Structures are given as C-alpha cells and as structure tokens.
Amino acid sequence: MIKRIAAAIVGIGVAGGVGFLAYAWYPAIAPVAPPPPSSFSAAQVERGRVLAAGGYCAECHTRTDGKRGVELAGDYKMDTPFGAIFSSNITPDPETGIGHWSEAAFKRAMRKGISRDGTQLFPAFPFDHFTHMTDQDIDDVYAFLMTREPVHSVKRDNTVGFPFNIRLEQAGWKLLFLHEGPLKNDPAQDAEWNRGAYLAEGLSHCSACHTPRNLMGAEKASAPYDGAPVDNWIAPPLNEHNPTPVVWTEDEYFKYLRFGSAPLHGSAAGPMSPVVHGGLSEMPESDVHAIAHYLAQIDHSATRVSQDPKAIAWAMQASMKDLVGPQVNPNAKLYAGACAACHANAGPQPVEGRPDLALNNALWLDEPTNLFQVILRGIGTTEGISTVSMPSFYHSFSDADLARLAAYLRATRTTLPPWTDLEKKAGEVRKTLPVPPVASSH
C-alpha cells in the first residue's frame, strides 16, 4: 500500500511537471523580413506614436545612466530586488532589435510576455498591463515602432541571480498573477471612467509604480495604488491613504498630469516628469481628463473634498510660521534663508509655481525620501512647470543641514510624528545621485 501511495504521488508530480512544461513552453515565431515603412499608413503610425508616448516606451527603452542611449534602443537599467534588468532594443534593427518580429510576435509579447523566440519575458516589462490593450492599439504601436530608424545596439547583461534568472519560472509567475486579455468595461460606470480605467490599468500602467509589490515582484492585489518605492523615490498612494491634507480632485489630477503642476499639491519631479512631459502631454486632452476622472474616484475625493477649505487655511497659516518677527529657531533661519523666498505664501491660497510645503506630499509621507531628492536634485524647467525651476542644494547643504530642515518642516508644516534617522537617510539619498556641477547649486 505504501508503495502504491508513493507511486501515485510520484505520478501526480510527474504529470504536474509535464503539464507545467506544456503551459510554459512556447514555440518560436518565424522571423520576417523587416516590413517597409510604406506598408503602414501615416494615420496608423501617428496613432501608434501617441500610444507609445502614453505607454512611456521611450522612457523605459532608452539608456539614461552613464552615456545616454539612442531613443528606443534599450539598455535602460531597472533595479529590482532580484538584480538589475536592462530593457530591450525595440527599434526595427534586424540583429539587435525587433526588425524580424511579425505583428503576431509583437502581439504575443504584449499579451503574454513571450519573446519572438519563445522565451519567457521578465515582468519588468509590464505585459501584465499591456495585455489589457485592444488589438488595434497594439497594432498601432507596432506600426510606429517598425517605422523608426533601426539602431544597432546590444544591451548589457541582466544581473538577476539564480534561481530567479531561470526564464521558465516566469510561467509560474504568470500562472499566479497574469490576467490576460483586453479590459472589459464596467457597465456600472460612465464612458469616461471606463476610458480612464483602460488607460490607467492598461496602456499607461499607473499601478505598476504606485502599487506595492509582494515577495515575488507582483503588485499586491490587496493594496492597489497604496504607494511604493520607485527609482529611489516614493510613488505616493493614489487611493484614500494619500496623506496630503487636501484631496486630489479630478481637476487637480488633470492639471498635474497635463501640465506638470497642481496648485494645491506641487510640481512633477523625478520619475513623474517624463510621464507628464514625455508621455501624457502627447495624448489627447480627453484621455488625460479620463485618467484624472478615474484616479479621482480611486481617491474617493468627492466624499472628502469638503475638508479642503479648512486644510488650506491651516496650511497657509503654517506657511508663514516663524517668518514674522524675530527668528530665534536656528532651523527656521535655515528655512528662511534657503526656502522661504519661493515657498512662503502670505495670501489666502497657494500660488501656482510656488508650492506650499504644508500641502505637498513630500512632507506627509512616512519617509523623507522625496523631500531629500527634490532638495538635492532641484527641479529643472523641463520637469515641472516650463517657466519655473528650483536650484539644487547638493553642494550647499550637508546631510546634517538636510536633517535639520526636514525635522523643522515636518514639525511645523504637518501634524504627523517626526521622522527618525534623518541625517543617515539624507546621506543614503545623496549616494543615489550623480554629483551635479558646482555652478548649478544655489
């Protein structure tokens, strides 16, 4: 009897293994001759250009560390808990890009995360979002990419270690976390909401950055849009857990996503800058409105917006704290000398381009990461508002200065408990940044 049970267990295991291999294995799709650009209509290529911008193709397929790469030629470094992954060349170069990819091969990669040669792709490529795109939209993106200039460029090797570098394992990840197929409309919602959901959850993959990941690197289904660390920044929560005292209304979202600044919240910076200026700025205004409409409902802003007048009044009062009368607090003096000229607002409402720090989520997050990033990096005119910049204080402030300033602002511009280990955290953020030229500091 024991032998029979053991044999049954082995049999089940073998059958399960064979079944998994059958699920995980995909054949190669035969290479094709690079399609001539003339085989695609100008209208389709233009639609694809806009979609590729809204999907941030260039942002993730263009090298930015060290020597800047050619657009769409890949080699963008993505640091993950499992090692570094370098993006692929998606120009139509036959040898190093996707020049030999047919439309069917491209669609399979977008839908299933399978390369033309049958290899399982790592989910650093957000196929778990692109799978929700329509066939027409995927075809249009293909048309755009195949009409770009071919670039011969070999990416660096990934540094993902064993056993996570076994490509076959990605099939197990997909079995657990990939929900394949176009996104279906919710009949309980209006057309604008459904369009916003399609863009945010599919093409623009907003939750890929704004949702925390589990131990297997998948988005936590139990915590959608709950905020997550991204590229040494923190992508803040976009749900009801967003800590800022004034809610993100549909109008605030639209202004931020379309123009790079929301009067009651502040300016785009860091990883969000190319999302706005390299991506969403190319999309139809109606699509950006749809995304804003969708995100505002995730935030439940309509149920909380009545709290805003009181929060704004408190923030404007806090904005001038320690700036009237004798300044005896040395940390207040540091703020007054370096920050107040732009960030102190004496009026009843925040001023566009001069974000009030008491309303900015950098001060309200659990960690001071974003605050230190902005102070050390600054914000250029191509990042937030085109006519407004903030200088870098990388060379002006020591880590101790940053700690003093952060502690002061947290204590006087929020109602939250103090941050801890500020000097250490300031040093950690500084190490992630390239040293700017001295002339660019304040």
Short mmCIF file of C-alpha atoms in Angstrom, two decimals:
data_model
loop_
_atom_site.label_atom_id
_atom_site.label_comp_id
_atom_site.label_asym_id
_atom_site.label_seq_id
_atom_site.Cartn_x
_atom_site.Cartn_y
_atom_site.Cartn_z
CA MET A 1 0.00 0.00 0.00
CA ILE A 2 2.82 2.41 0.90
CA LYS A 3 4.46 1.72 -2.45
CA ARG A 4 1.20 2.39 -4.24
CA ILE A 5 0.73 5.71 -2.43
CA ALA A 6 4.32 6.71 -3.16
CA ALA A 7 3.90 5.73 -6.81
CA ALA A 8 0.69 7.78 -7.00
CA ILE A 9 2.42 10.84 -5.53
CA VAL A 10 5.31 10.48 -7.96
CA GLY A 11 2.87 10.01 -10.81
CA ILE A 12 0.94 13.13 -9.86
CA GLY A 13 4.19 15.06 -9.55
CA VAL A 14 5.41 13.91 -12.94
CA ALA A 15 2.06 14.66 -14.54
CA GLY A 16 2.02 18.08 -12.91
CA GLY A 17 5.54 18.77 -14.13
CA VAL A 18 4.66 17.74 -17.66
CA GLY A 19 1.53 19.88 -17.51
CA PHE A 20 3.51 22.89 -16.32
CA LEU A 21 6.09 22.44 -19.07
CA ALA A 22 3.29 22.27 -21.61
CA TYR A 23 1.89 25.52 -20.20
CA ALA A 24 5.28 27.25 -20.00
CA TRP A 25 6.69 26.26 -23.40
CA TYR A 26 6.02 28.41 -26.44
CA PRO A 27 7.38 27.85 -29.93
CA ALA A 28 9.39 30.46 -31.72
CA ILE A 29 7.51 32.56 -34.26
CA ALA A 30 9.31 32.57 -37.58
CA PRO A 31 11.28 35.72 -38.34
CA VAL A 32 10.01 38.01 -41.06
CA ALA A 33 11.72 40.50 -43.30
CA PRO A 34 11.51 43.97 -41.73
CA PRO A 35 8.26 45.45 -43.07
CA PRO A 36 8.84 48.56 -45.18
CA PRO A 37 7.60 51.77 -43.54
CA SER A 38 5.36 52.34 -46.53
CA SER A 39 3.31 49.30 -45.51
CA PHE A 40 1.79 51.32 -42.67
CA SER A 41 -0.49 54.30 -43.21
CA ALA A 42 0.51 57.70 -41.85
CA ALA A 43 -2.65 57.74 -39.73
CA GLN A 44 -1.80 54.41 -38.10
CA VAL A 45 1.79 55.46 -37.40
CA GLU A 46 0.56 58.68 -35.80
CA ARG A 47 -1.91 56.77 -33.62
CA GLY A 48 0.93 54.48 -32.62
CA ARG A 49 3.19 57.43 -31.80
CA VAL A 50 0.62 58.83 -29.38
CA LEU A 51 0.01 55.42 -27.81
CA ALA A 52 3.74 54.75 -27.45
CA ALA A 53 4.09 58.10 -25.68
CA GLY A 54 1.20 57.26 -23.35
CA GLY A 55 2.79 53.87 -22.61
CA TYR A 56 6.18 55.52 -21.89
CA CYS A 57 8.01 53.27 -24.36
CA ALA A 58 10.90 55.69 -24.80
CA GLU A 59 11.26 56.28 -21.06
CA CYS A 60 11.92 52.59 -20.35
CA HIS A 61 13.73 51.71 -23.57
CA THR A 62 16.36 54.46 -23.64
CA ARG A 63 19.52 54.28 -21.56
CA THR A 64 19.89 57.13 -19.08
CA ASP A 65 22.77 56.05 -16.80
CA GLY A 66 26.27 56.86 -17.98
CA LYS A 67 26.30 57.68 -21.67
CA ARG A 68 22.74 58.42 -22.79
CA GLY A 69 21.50 55.95 -25.34
CA VAL A 70 19.54 56.39 -28.54
CA GLU A 71 15.78 56.60 -28.09
CA LEU A 72 14.08 53.18 -28.07
CA ALA A 73 17.42 51.35 -28.45
CA GLY A 74 17.06 49.84 -24.97
CA ASP A 75 19.64 49.25 -22.22
CA TYR A 76 17.67 51.22 -19.62
CA LYS A 77 18.66 49.88 -16.20
CA MET A 78 15.87 48.72 -13.89
CA ASP A 79 17.00 47.83 -10.38
CA THR A 80 14.86 45.12 -8.80
CA PRO A 81 15.17 43.12 -5.56
CA PHE A 82 16.33 40.20 -7.76
CA GLY A 83 19.04 42.10 -9.65
CA ALA A 84 19.33 44.60 -12.47
CA ILE A 85 17.33 44.12 -15.67
CA PHE A 86 18.22 46.03 -18.84
CA SER A 87 15.49 46.85 -21.32
CA SER A 88 15.44 45.56 -24.88
CA ASN A 89 16.15 47.39 -28.12
CA ILE A 90 12.74 47.96 -29.71
CA THR A 91 13.90 49.70 -32.87
CA PRO A 92 13.45 47.68 -36.11
CA ASP A 93 17.11 46.67 -36.24
CA PRO A 94 17.13 43.07 -37.56
CA GLU A 95 20.03 41.84 -35.40
CA THR A 96 19.67 43.58 -32.05
CA GLY A 97 16.12 44.93 -32.16
CA ILE A 98 12.69 43.73 -33.31
CA GLY A 99 13.20 44.09 -37.05
CA HIS A 100 12.44 40.39 -37.64
CA TRP A 101 9.33 40.43 -35.43
CA SER A 102 5.99 39.92 -37.10
CA GLU A 103 2.84 41.62 -35.88
CA ALA A 104 1.83 38.30 -34.29
CA ALA A 105 5.13 38.04 -32.40
CA PHE A 106 4.81 41.58 -31.10
CA LYS A 107 1.22 40.99 -30.03
CA ARG A 108 2.20 37.81 -28.18
CA ALA A 109 4.87 39.69 -26.26
CA MET A 110 2.38 42.39 -25.29
CA ARG A 111 -0.37 39.95 -24.36
CA LYS A 112 1.53 37.04 -22.84
CA GLY A 113 5.06 38.26 -22.09
CA ILE A 114 6.65 35.83 -24.57
CA SER A 115 9.53 36.85 -26.84
CA ARG A 116 9.58 36.02 -30.56
CA ASP A 117 11.93 33.09 -29.91
CA GLY A 118 9.55 31.63 -27.29
CA THR A 119 11.50 32.90 -24.27
CA GLN A 120 9.54 33.93 -21.19
CA LEU A 121 9.98 37.67 -20.55
CA PHE A 122 10.58 39.11 -17.10
CA PRO A 123 7.62 41.14 -15.73
CA ALA A 124 9.87 44.20 -15.50
CA PHE A 125 8.28 44.60 -18.93
CA PRO A 126 4.70 45.42 -17.86
CA PHE A 127 2.93 42.92 -20.11
CA ASP A 128 0.55 42.32 -17.19
CA HIS A 129 -0.83 45.77 -18.08
CA PHE A 130 -0.27 45.83 -21.83
CA THR A 131 -2.28 42.60 -22.09
CA HIS A 132 -5.37 44.77 -21.44
CA MET A 133 -4.84 46.83 -24.62
CA THR A 134 -7.03 46.32 -27.68
CA ASP A 135 -5.71 44.55 -30.75
CA GLN A 136 -5.98 47.78 -32.73
CA ASP A 137 -3.92 49.76 -30.22
CA ILE A 138 -1.22 47.07 -30.13
CA ASP A 139 -1.12 47.00 -33.92
CA ASP A 140 -0.76 50.80 -34.00
CA VAL A 141 2.17 50.74 -31.58
CA TYR A 142 3.79 48.07 -33.75
CA ALA A 143 3.36 50.29 -36.81
CA PHE A 144 5.03 53.19 -35.01
CA LEU A 145 8.00 51.15 -33.78
CA MET A 146 8.61 49.47 -37.14
CA THR A 147 8.82 52.86 -38.86
CA ARG A 148 11.56 54.17 -36.55
CA GLU A 149 15.18 54.34 -37.60
CA PRO A 150 16.89 50.99 -36.91
CA VAL A 151 19.61 51.26 -34.28
CA HIS A 152 22.21 48.53 -33.85
CA SER A 153 22.66 48.41 -30.07
CA VAL A 154 23.31 45.47 -27.73
CA LYS A 155 22.04 45.85 -24.18
CA ARG A 156 24.03 44.94 -21.10
CA ASP A 157 23.51 41.55 -19.49
CA ASN A 158 20.97 41.24 -16.70
CA THR A 159 22.35 40.57 -13.22
CA VAL A 160 19.36 38.59 -11.92
CA GLY A 161 20.82 35.74 -9.88
CA PHE A 162 19.94 32.07 -9.63
CA PRO A 163 17.26 30.74 -9.40
CA PHE A 164 15.30 33.85 -10.44
CA ASN A 165 17.15 34.03 -13.75
CA ILE A 166 15.53 30.80 -14.93
CA ARG A 167 13.15 32.05 -17.58
CA LEU A 168 10.86 29.06 -17.34
CA GLU A 169 9.97 30.12 -13.80
CA GLN A 170 8.26 33.21 -15.19
CA ALA A 171 5.47 30.95 -16.40
CA GLY A 172 4.71 30.15 -12.76
CA TRP A 173 4.60 33.89 -12.03
CA LYS A 174 2.13 34.38 -14.87
CA LEU A 175 0.00 31.48 -13.72
CA LEU A 176 -0.42 33.32 -10.41
CA PHE A 177 -0.53 36.96 -11.44
CA LEU A 178 -1.23 37.47 -15.17
CA HIS A 179 -4.86 38.20 -16.01
CA GLU A 180 -4.67 38.05 -19.76
CA GLY A 181 -6.89 39.83 -22.23
CA PRO A 182 -8.44 43.23 -23.03
CA LEU A 183 -10.01 45.13 -20.14
CA LYS A 184 -13.79 44.90 -20.10
CA ASN A 185 -15.96 47.96 -19.50
CA ASP A 186 -17.74 48.24 -16.17
CA PRO A 187 -21.44 48.82 -17.00
CA ALA A 188 -21.92 50.50 -13.62
CA GLN A 189 -19.54 53.31 -14.62
CA ASP A 190 -19.76 56.03 -17.24
CA ALA A 191 -17.84 56.08 -20.53
CA GLU A 192 -15.16 58.49 -19.25
CA TRP A 193 -14.45 56.29 -16.23
CA ASN A 194 -14.11 53.21 -18.44
CA ARG A 195 -11.78 55.04 -20.81
CA GLY A 196 -9.70 56.20 -17.84
CA ALA A 197 -9.58 52.67 -16.44
CA TYR A 198 -8.43 51.31 -19.80
CA LEU A 199 -5.61 53.85 -20.00
CA ALA A 200 -4.55 53.77 -16.33
CA GLU A 201 -4.68 49.98 -15.93
CA GLY A 202 -3.55 49.09 -19.45
CA LEU A 203 -1.51 51.39 -21.67
CA SER A 204 -0.18 53.81 -19.03
CA HIS A 205 0.17 51.12 -16.29
CA CYS A 206 -0.15 53.61 -13.41
CA SER A 207 -0.36 50.97 -10.71
CA ALA A 208 2.96 49.45 -11.83
CA CYS A 209 4.66 52.26 -9.91
CA HIS A 210 2.00 53.24 -7.38
CA THR A 211 1.17 49.77 -6.01
CA PRO A 212 3.49 47.93 -3.59
CA ARG A 213 4.97 44.60 -4.68
CA ASN A 214 4.91 41.23 -2.97
CA LEU A 215 7.91 38.94 -2.44
CA MET A 216 7.54 37.62 -5.99
CA GLY A 217 7.63 41.08 -7.52
CA ALA A 218 3.94 41.20 -8.41
CA GLU A 219 1.60 44.03 -7.48
CA LYS A 220 -0.23 43.37 -4.24
CA ALA A 221 -3.85 42.79 -5.18
CA SER A 222 -4.86 43.68 -1.62
CA ALA A 223 -3.26 47.14 -1.76
CA PRO A 224 -3.90 48.74 -5.18
CA TYR A 225 -2.43 52.24 -5.51
CA ASP A 226 -1.14 52.16 -1.93
CA GLY A 227 2.22 53.70 -2.87
CA ALA A 228 5.62 52.09 -3.48
CA PRO A 229 9.35 52.86 -3.81
CA VAL A 230 10.43 53.54 -7.42
CA ASP A 231 13.87 54.53 -8.71
CA ASN A 232 14.99 55.82 -5.29
CA TRP A 233 11.80 57.86 -4.90
CA ILE A 234 8.46 57.02 -3.33
CA ALA A 235 5.46 56.86 -5.65
CA PRO A 236 2.79 58.12 -3.22
CA PRO A 237 -0.54 56.41 -2.61
CA LEU A 238 -3.24 57.40 -5.07
CA ASN A 239 -6.06 55.91 -3.02
CA GLU A 240 -7.70 57.11 0.18
CA HIS A 241 -4.39 56.53 2.01
CA ASN A 242 -2.77 59.50 0.27
CA PRO A 243 -1.66 61.52 3.30
CA THR A 244 -1.86 65.06 1.91
CA PRO A 245 -4.36 67.25 3.77
CA VAL A 246 -6.07 68.40 0.55
CA VAL A 247 -7.51 65.63 -1.64
CA TRP A 248 -6.56 65.06 -5.24
CA THR A 249 -9.67 66.14 -7.10
CA GLU A 250 -10.25 65.42 -10.76
CA ASP A 251 -9.24 68.99 -11.62
CA GLU A 252 -6.01 68.77 -9.62
CA TYR A 253 -5.15 65.44 -11.26
CA PHE A 254 -5.79 66.84 -14.72
CA LYS A 255 -3.60 69.91 -14.19
CA TYR A 256 -0.79 67.82 -12.76
CA LEU A 257 -0.90 65.11 -15.44
CA ARG A 258 -1.34 67.51 -18.32
CA PHE A 259 0.89 70.44 -17.34
CA GLY A 260 3.18 69.09 -14.62
CA SER A 261 1.83 71.10 -11.70
CA ALA A 262 -1.22 71.13 -9.45
CA PRO A 263 -1.71 74.38 -7.49
CA LEU A 264 -2.76 72.60 -4.29
CA HIS A 265 -0.12 69.87 -4.44
CA GLY A 266 3.00 70.96 -6.27
CA SER A 267 5.15 70.12 -9.26
CA ALA A 268 6.08 66.94 -11.07
CA ALA A 269 9.64 65.80 -10.40
CA GLY A 270 11.84 62.73 -10.64
CA PRO A 271 10.27 59.70 -12.37
CA MET A 272 6.96 61.54 -12.84
CA SER A 273 8.45 64.24 -15.03
CA PRO A 274 8.84 62.11 -18.17
CA VAL A 275 5.42 60.57 -17.51
CA VAL A 276 3.91 64.04 -17.84
CA HIS A 277 6.13 65.77 -20.36
CA GLY A 278 7.27 62.83 -22.46
CA GLY A 279 4.08 60.81 -22.27
CA LEU A 280 0.73 62.24 -21.27
CA SER A 281 1.42 65.62 -22.90
CA GLU A 282 1.26 63.83 -26.28
CA MET A 283 -2.11 62.24 -25.62
CA PRO A 284 -5.48 63.79 -26.43
CA GLU A 285 -6.69 66.10 -23.69
CA SER A 286 -9.83 64.00 -23.39
CA ASP A 287 -7.71 60.95 -22.49
CA VAL A 288 -5.88 62.84 -19.73
CA HIS A 289 -9.27 64.00 -18.42
CA ALA A 290 -10.40 60.37 -18.42
CA ILE A 291 -7.38 59.24 -16.40
CA ALA A 292 -7.97 62.09 -13.94
CA HIS A 293 -11.64 61.13 -13.69
CA TYR A 294 -10.71 57.51 -12.94
CA LEU A 295 -7.98 58.28 -10.39
CA ALA A 296 -10.16 60.81 -8.55
CA GLN A 297 -12.71 58.06 -7.92
CA ILE A 298 -10.00 55.73 -6.64
CA ASP A 299 -9.09 58.51 -4.21
CA HIS A 300 -12.78 58.91 -3.22
CA SER A 301 -12.13 62.64 -3.50
CA ALA A 302 -15.79 63.57 -3.90
CA THR A 303 -16.55 62.30 -0.40
CA ARG A 304 -13.67 64.18 1.23
CA VAL A 305 -13.36 67.44 -0.69
CA SER A 306 -15.48 69.29 1.89
CA GLN A 307 -12.47 69.15 4.24
CA ASP A 308 -10.28 71.16 1.86
CA PRO A 309 -11.09 74.78 2.84
CA LYS A 310 -10.10 74.15 6.44
CA ALA A 311 -6.94 72.30 5.39
CA ILE A 312 -5.94 75.08 3.00
CA ALA A 313 -6.48 77.75 5.66
CA TRP A 314 -4.34 75.81 8.13
CA ALA A 315 -1.60 75.30 5.52
CA MET A 316 -1.47 78.99 4.61
CA GLN A 317 -1.14 79.90 8.27
CA ALA A 318 1.63 77.32 8.71
CA SER A 319 3.37 78.68 5.61
CA MET A 320 4.32 81.88 7.44
CA LYS A 321 5.24 80.24 10.74
CA ASP A 322 8.46 81.66 12.24
CA LEU A 323 8.83 84.12 9.36
CA VAL A 324 7.21 87.10 11.07
CA GLY A 325 9.08 88.68 13.95
CA PRO A 326 12.46 87.69 15.40
CA GLN A 327 13.71 84.27 14.29
CA VAL A 328 15.18 82.51 17.28
CA ASN A 329 14.93 78.98 15.96
CA PRO A 330 18.15 78.21 14.01
CA ASN A 331 16.29 75.70 11.84
CA ALA A 332 13.72 78.36 10.99
CA LYS A 333 16.59 80.62 9.96
CA LEU A 334 17.89 77.89 7.65
CA TYR A 335 14.45 77.60 6.04
CA ALA A 336 14.03 81.38 5.80
CA GLY A 337 17.37 81.80 4.09
CA ALA A 338 17.07 78.96 1.59
CA CYS A 339 13.41 78.22 1.01
CA ALA A 340 11.00 80.92 2.13
CA ALA A 341 11.54 83.24 -0.83
CA CYS A 342 9.70 80.73 -3.03
CA HIS A 343 7.67 78.61 -0.62
CA ALA A 344 6.24 81.10 1.88
CA ASN A 345 2.81 82.30 0.77
CA ALA A 346 1.13 85.06 2.74
CA GLY A 347 -2.11 85.04 0.73
CA PRO A 348 -5.27 83.01 1.29
CA GLN A 349 -4.47 80.48 -1.47
CA PRO A 350 -1.32 78.76 -2.76
CA VAL A 351 0.36 80.40 -5.75
CA GLU A 352 0.96 78.46 -8.97
CA GLY A 353 4.65 77.67 -9.30
CA ARG A 354 5.32 78.39 -5.61
CA PRO A 355 4.03 75.17 -3.97
CA ASP A 356 3.18 75.45 -0.34
CA LEU A 357 5.13 72.77 1.51
CA ALA A 358 2.37 72.20 4.06
CA LEU A 359 0.26 70.82 1.21
CA ASN A 360 2.97 68.83 -0.58
CA ASN A 361 3.00 65.07 -0.08
CA ALA A 362 6.81 65.05 0.30
CA LEU A 363 6.31 66.23 3.89
CA TRP A 364 3.40 63.90 4.64
CA LEU A 365 4.85 60.58 3.51
CA ASP A 366 6.21 58.05 6.01
CA GLU A 367 9.76 58.63 4.77
CA PRO A 368 11.60 61.87 3.80
CA THR A 369 12.96 60.34 0.58
CA ASN A 370 11.14 62.60 -1.87
CA LEU A 371 11.89 65.74 0.12
CA PHE A 372 15.62 64.97 0.10
CA GLN A 373 15.52 64.06 -3.61
CA VAL A 374 13.99 67.40 -4.56
CA ILE A 375 16.30 69.46 -2.34
CA LEU A 376 19.42 67.69 -3.58
CA ARG A 377 18.45 67.44 -7.26
CA GLY A 378 16.41 70.58 -7.75
CA ILE A 379 13.71 70.73 -10.42
CA GLY A 380 14.54 71.89 -13.92
CA THR A 381 12.30 73.80 -16.30
CA THR A 382 11.73 70.61 -18.31
CA GLU A 383 10.50 68.67 -15.28
CA GLY A 384 7.67 70.59 -13.64
CA ILE A 385 6.40 73.92 -14.96
CA SER A 386 8.24 75.03 -18.08
CA THR A 387 8.94 78.53 -16.77
CA VAL A 388 9.82 77.65 -13.16
CA SER A 389 12.86 75.90 -11.74
CA MET A 390 14.26 75.08 -8.33
CA PRO A 391 18.03 75.03 -7.81
CA SER A 392 19.97 72.07 -6.49
CA PHE A 393 21.22 72.36 -2.92
CA TYR A 394 23.52 69.35 -3.27
CA HIS A 395 26.65 71.40 -2.60
CA SER A 396 25.01 73.93 -0.28
CA PHE A 397 23.55 71.61 2.35
CA SER A 398 25.36 68.96 4.36
CA ASP A 399 23.46 65.87 5.46
CA ALA A 400 23.16 67.49 8.88
CA ASP A 401 21.61 70.60 7.30
CA LEU A 402 19.13 68.43 5.40
CA ALA A 403 18.21 66.63 8.62
CA ARG A 404 17.62 69.93 10.44
CA LEU A 405 15.50 71.33 7.64
CA ALA A 406 13.43 68.15 7.28
CA ALA A 407 12.81 67.93 11.02
CA TYR A 408 11.74 71.57 11.15
CA LEU A 409 9.33 71.30 8.21
CA ARG A 410 7.82 68.04 9.43
CA ALA A 411 7.19 69.60 12.85
CA THR A 412 5.79 72.93 11.66
CA ARG A 413 4.09 72.14 8.33
CA THR A 414 2.39 68.83 9.21
CA THR A 415 0.52 67.31 12.15
CA LEU A 416 2.38 64.00 11.88
CA PRO A 417 5.01 62.39 14.15
CA PRO A 418 8.66 63.29 13.47
CA TRP A 419 10.83 61.34 11.06
CA THR A 420 13.79 59.44 12.52
CA ASP A 421 17.42 58.90 11.46
CA LEU A 422 17.21 61.90 9.16
CA GLU A 423 20.92 62.53 8.71
CA LYS A 424 21.52 58.88 7.78
CA LYS A 425 18.62 58.89 5.32
CA ALA A 426 19.82 62.14 3.75
CA GLY A 427 23.19 60.52 3.13
CA GLU A 428 21.56 57.45 1.60
CA VAL A 429 19.58 59.57 -0.85
CA ARG A 430 22.67 61.63 -1.72
CA LYS A 431 24.55 58.44 -2.67
CA THR A 432 21.92 57.61 -5.30
CA LEU A 433 22.51 60.86 -7.19
CA PRO A 434 25.24 61.90 -9.62
CA VAL A 435 27.25 64.84 -8.34
CA PRO A 436 25.95 67.96 -10.12
CA PRO A 437 28.31 70.70 -11.32
CA VAL A 438 29.07 73.20 -8.58
CA ALA A 439 27.78 76.04 -10.74
CA SER A 440 24.27 74.53 -10.71
CA SER A 441 23.90 74.75 -6.92
CA HIS A 442 22.18 77.65 -5.14
#
